[in-house]
XYZ file of C-alpha atoms in Angstrom:
354
model
C 180.676 34.568 195.154
C 176.832 34.356 195.417
C 174.475 33.336 192.547
C 173.372 36.945 191.780
C 176.915 37.913 191.011
C 177.405 34.965 188.815
C 174.154 35.718 187.002
C 175.077 39.376 186.559
C 178.292 38.326 184.814
C 176.312 36.352 182.278
C 173.424 38.637 181.539
C 175.207 41.924 180.897
C 176.714 43.034 177.610
C 180.285 44.571 177.724
C 181.143 47.216 175.112
C 183.970 49.606 174.745
C 186.034 51.536 172.172
C 189.002 49.742 170.559
C 191.862 49.444 173.063
C 189.809 49.850 176.180
C 190.395 46.234 177.234
C 186.822 44.892 176.734
C 188.080 41.476 175.536
C 190.443 41.191 178.591
C 187.535 42.121 180.935
C 185.043 39.574 179.436
C 187.674 36.890 179.825
C 188.212 37.865 183.484
C 184.465 37.823 184.047
C 184.231 34.340 182.524
C 186.980 33.033 184.817
C 185.508 34.767 187.934
C 181.994 33.336 187.295
C 183.055 29.927 185.989
C 180.619 30.425 183.107
C 181.417 28.551 179.921
C 179.473 30.176 177.097
C 177.272 27.739 175.184
C 174.570 30.035 173.602
C 174.349 33.315 171.977
C 171.867 34.420 174.627
C 174.805 35.401 176.798
C 176.208 37.439 173.997
C 179.037 39.234 175.944
C 180.994 36.028 176.425
C 180.674 34.334 173.088
C 181.368 36.984 170.462
C 184.613 36.354 168.638
C 187.624 38.348 169.897
C 187.739 41.765 168.241
C 183.860 42.037 167.548
C 182.955 45.628 167.817
C 180.557 46.847 170.443
C 178.303 48.274 167.785
C 178.055 44.970 166.026
C 177.206 43.114 169.360
C 174.488 45.652 170.223
C 172.754 45.586 166.883
C 173.131 41.950 165.967
C 172.889 40.212 169.309
C 169.927 39.735 171.640
C 168.321 42.642 173.270
C 170.025 43.727 176.513
C 168.596 45.480 179.509
C 172.103 46.167 181.039
C 175.479 47.178 179.631
C 178.935 47.739 181.107
C 180.639 50.490 179.195
C 184.423 49.895 179.348
C 186.562 53.092 179.276
C 190.391 53.132 179.175
C 191.785 55.298 182.015
C 194.552 56.413 179.759
C 192.389 57.452 176.889
C 189.182 58.524 178.602
C 185.850 58.848 176.728
C 186.702 58.942 173.033
C 184.378 59.651 170.090
C 183.942 55.918 169.654
C 182.851 55.734 173.351
C 180.220 58.367 172.860
C 179.015 56.603 169.682
C 178.684 53.343 171.625
C 176.696 55.083 174.350
C 174.335 56.717 171.905
C 173.718 53.306 170.427
C 173.208 51.732 173.837
C 170.433 54.384 174.486
C 169.000 53.953 171.040
C 168.440 50.186 171.265
C 166.699 50.576 174.650
C 169.205 49.483 177.227
C 167.824 50.456 180.621
C 170.765 50.011 183.009
C 174.418 51.079 182.593
C 177.563 50.739 184.645
C 180.991 52.016 183.753
C 184.296 50.190 184.289
C 187.379 52.371 183.916
C 190.034 49.884 182.940
C 193.811 50.361 183.288
C 193.295 52.544 186.332
C 196.576 51.398 187.695
C 198.157 53.538 184.928
C 196.336 56.620 186.271
C 196.982 56.373 190.069
C 196.474 60.119 190.830
C 193.138 60.373 192.698
C 192.486 63.925 191.353
C 192.863 62.817 187.772
C 190.587 59.892 188.305
C 187.994 62.382 189.804
C 188.302 64.511 186.683
C 187.859 61.488 184.465
C 184.703 60.465 186.446
C 183.261 63.930 185.824
C 183.899 63.608 182.078
C 182.140 60.255 182.075
C 179.186 61.449 184.034
C 178.834 64.345 181.680
C 178.777 61.901 178.717
C 176.117 59.843 180.500
C 173.975 62.920 181.146
C 174.145 63.929 177.471
C 172.674 60.547 176.565
C 169.802 60.808 179.099
C 171.143 58.357 181.712
C 170.971 59.293 185.387
C 174.661 60.350 185.552
C 174.793 60.766 189.319
C 173.663 57.256 190.227
C 175.373 55.260 187.416
C 178.083 53.271 189.141
C 181.614 53.874 187.947
C 184.319 51.329 189.008
C 187.967 52.195 188.658
C 190.335 49.155 188.392
C 192.098 46.745 186.099
C 190.661 43.792 184.284
C 193.724 41.919 185.399
C 192.918 42.522 189.096
C 190.509 39.991 190.555
C 189.476 42.445 193.261
C 188.317 44.987 190.671
C 186.408 42.355 188.630
C 184.687 41.252 191.835
C 183.747 44.819 192.672
C 182.258 45.195 189.258
C 180.273 41.977 189.583
C 178.867 43.246 192.955
C 177.823 46.451 191.267
C 176.077 44.459 188.445
C 174.324 42.154 190.860
C 172.222 45.209 191.834
C 170.854 45.447 188.352
C 167.161 44.324 188.364
C 166.778 40.886 186.838
C 165.336 40.791 183.320
C 161.699 39.576 183.185
C 161.552 35.905 182.272
C 160.351 35.346 178.820
C 157.531 33.142 180.088
C 156.114 35.982 182.232
C 155.754 38.305 179.167
C 152.570 38.376 176.905
C 152.449 35.405 174.558
C 153.923 35.855 171.059
C 154.814 33.191 168.458
C 156.039 33.826 164.986
C 154.281 31.528 162.490
C 156.518 29.198 160.523
C 154.098 26.884 158.671
C 150.383 26.652 158.141
C 148.407 23.286 157.614
C 144.677 23.121 156.919
C 142.747 20.224 158.508
C 139.810 18.585 156.791
C 136.396 18.046 158.481
C 133.027 19.490 159.139
C 134.475 22.684 160.758
C 137.362 24.599 159.329
C 140.467 24.087 161.496
C 144.042 25.143 160.879
C 147.295 24.218 162.556
C 150.065 26.766 162.868
C 153.625 25.758 163.815
C 156.354 27.825 165.377
C 158.533 28.409 168.331
C 157.050 30.426 171.242
C 159.149 33.592 171.573
C 157.719 34.697 174.841
C 154.839 34.010 177.227
C 152.580 30.978 177.877
C 149.829 29.586 175.711
C 146.897 27.466 176.933
C 144.127 25.583 175.209
C 141.128 27.835 175.254
C 143.100 31.054 174.921
C 142.065 33.644 172.394
C 144.823 34.786 170.130
C 145.306 37.314 167.387
C 147.162 36.792 164.064
C 148.936 39.966 163.016
C 151.046 41.100 159.953
C 151.137 40.915 156.211
C 147.787 40.721 154.380
C 145.244 39.849 157.124
C 144.625 40.019 160.849
C 141.971 38.526 163.160
C 141.328 36.573 166.193
C 140.714 32.938 166.861
C 140.500 30.310 169.769
C 143.171 27.760 170.485
C 141.488 24.293 170.489
C 144.640 22.162 170.782
C 148.387 22.440 171.426
C 150.822 19.769 170.248
C 154.441 19.510 170.966
C 156.489 17.822 168.258
C 156.487 14.013 168.173
C 152.677 14.164 168.631
C 152.548 14.957 172.330
C 149.243 16.745 173.201
C 149.408 19.309 176.001
C 147.170 21.815 177.769
C 149.846 24.525 177.673
C 153.237 25.427 176.304
C 155.751 28.174 177.162
C 158.552 30.319 175.690
C 161.244 28.271 173.915
C 159.079 25.403 172.897
C 158.297 24.409 169.307
C 154.567 23.591 169.006
C 151.679 23.165 166.663
C 148.612 25.238 167.463
C 145.125 24.247 166.288
C 142.761 27.243 165.704
C 139.063 27.041 165.235
C 137.312 29.129 162.640
C 140.473 30.044 160.610
C 141.155 28.954 157.205
C 144.399 28.477 155.224
C 143.757 31.722 153.388
C 143.536 33.720 156.647
C 146.988 32.978 157.979
C 150.466 32.673 156.550
C 154.143 32.252 157.401
C 155.608 35.472 158.699
C 152.682 36.564 160.752
C 152.681 36.329 164.610
C 150.183 34.887 167.047
C 149.902 37.066 170.064
C 147.690 37.985 173.023
C 144.962 40.247 171.357
C 145.995 43.882 171.411
C 149.656 43.338 172.228
C 151.136 43.124 168.687
C 150.641 45.559 165.845
C 151.728 45.598 162.291
C 153.763 48.552 160.793
C 155.358 49.507 157.468
C 157.827 52.251 158.446
C 160.434 52.391 161.113
C 163.773 53.776 162.144
C 166.713 51.598 163.117
C 170.295 51.395 164.219
C 172.118 48.959 162.037
C 175.487 47.344 161.617
C 176.523 46.967 157.993
C 179.112 44.338 157.349
C 182.293 45.851 155.776
C 183.813 44.100 152.697
C 186.627 42.415 154.841
C 184.053 40.884 157.084
C 181.934 39.262 154.298
C 180.020 42.364 153.200
C 180.127 44.316 149.990
C 182.477 46.991 148.795
C 179.396 49.274 148.426
C 176.105 48.490 150.153
C 172.575 49.834 149.498
C 173.622 51.355 146.239
C 169.995 51.184 145.017
C 168.597 52.047 148.496
C 166.654 48.843 148.545
C 167.178 45.592 150.531
C 165.284 42.571 151.967
C 164.558 42.825 155.730
C 164.182 39.593 157.664
C 162.017 39.739 160.756
C 161.532 36.469 162.585
C 160.042 34.124 160.029
C 159.427 36.537 157.161
C 161.259 38.733 154.742
C 159.894 41.871 153.327
C 161.328 44.274 150.673
C 162.056 47.744 151.908
C 163.067 51.094 150.676
C 165.790 52.890 152.660
C 164.482 56.483 152.866
C 167.328 57.773 155.006
C 170.789 56.308 155.430
C 173.211 58.032 157.819
C 176.705 57.411 159.118
C 178.848 59.616 161.380
C 176.028 62.199 161.373
C 176.064 62.577 157.666
C 173.385 61.527 155.167
C 174.946 59.197 152.593
C 173.903 57.348 149.476
C 175.874 54.134 150.020
C 177.620 52.389 152.932
C 180.984 50.787 153.164
C 180.275 49.138 156.455
C 180.053 49.929 160.164
C 177.339 51.353 162.393
C 174.582 53.377 160.584
C 171.190 54.793 161.122
C 168.417 54.263 158.613
C 164.721 55.031 158.058
C 162.902 52.231 156.193
C 159.640 51.937 154.412
C 158.454 48.305 153.934
C 156.320 46.978 151.051
C 154.090 45.109 153.542
C 153.081 45.652 157.169
C 155.015 43.523 159.596
C 154.528 42.893 163.336
C 157.423 44.823 164.814
C 158.022 46.908 167.946
C 160.764 48.962 169.334
C 163.635 46.503 170.035
C 162.752 44.070 167.353
C 165.847 42.763 165.651
C 166.254 41.946 162.019
C 168.827 41.044 159.442
C 169.324 42.710 156.002
C 170.170 41.009 152.746
C 170.935 42.684 149.362
C 170.903 40.712 146.160
C 170.764 37.432 148.157
C 173.792 38.336 150.315
C 173.681 38.942 154.013
C 174.940 42.601 154.470
C 174.068 43.383 158.061
C 171.644 43.440 160.921
C 169.945 45.970 163.201
C 167.330 46.834 165.800
C 164.203 48.893 165.514
C 164.437 52.103 167.575
C 161.237 53.916 166.557
C 157.965 53.096 164.758
C 156.917 55.602 162.176
C 153.778 54.062 160.666
């Protein structure tokens, strides 16, 4: 098995309706690729058994590719359609379908009818139905798993975080004394590369502006000329005071990050038996946690199963939110939600309103 097939098994999310065999498939993928999950970055393989597809998509890392698992005996169910809608809403670009338990549906004509139903569902959710690969097989058959991995190896590789425009959430701010005002901002680089001499923009909350990077320091006092995604660093900025910047803002390449106060999102609300509340969002207010900041927000619209509701008892939901302050967010930004100090869910921004 070549490296591209092993990589594809790690970098793709697997979601399916209850009973479709998603857990069995991800276990087979793990055995076939020899991948032992160690980090949430490879979300498909380290979610606890029984975690719903909706929860994985809204609470995990953003995915560019998804395998939709469909049971051959059940076909596309309403839960399958809901998952595909969510896959589209959170911006997944590439989809493949694995029809599991195909050994229980051996008739080629019935398989062809099922494939037509699946392609119609894909078409309704704006995916190129005629070119989306559909693999019939069983998660218990190594040949079927290898065929699926071959299909997934054709997915374009996700851009490396270091090749994207620089962005770093600000964790702490420290003023430096001296003849010229200097300020050190600490944080973990989310994406891109930062170099001494680069111009950066601080965005979000009460102020915004630009400044020049005069020094970069890795922790333990190591000075460096550059740093990249994943590193925790201190950034010294010239001409910026302690009053200009604050925790919760982001540093970014000028013009690549913008602050907003209203957005739409797909969320997963924790039900009571999973640590949530019996009734959530009773006052239609909550705290929304983006990267290193939390902001109060008013839930303008709350919708589940296509119906506008006043409260939630858990599960996938749609909401429109108006924040008390502007925060640097974009389509695909993930967040968590707390109500009265208790974690009640998480979500992903699907549209910017203001």
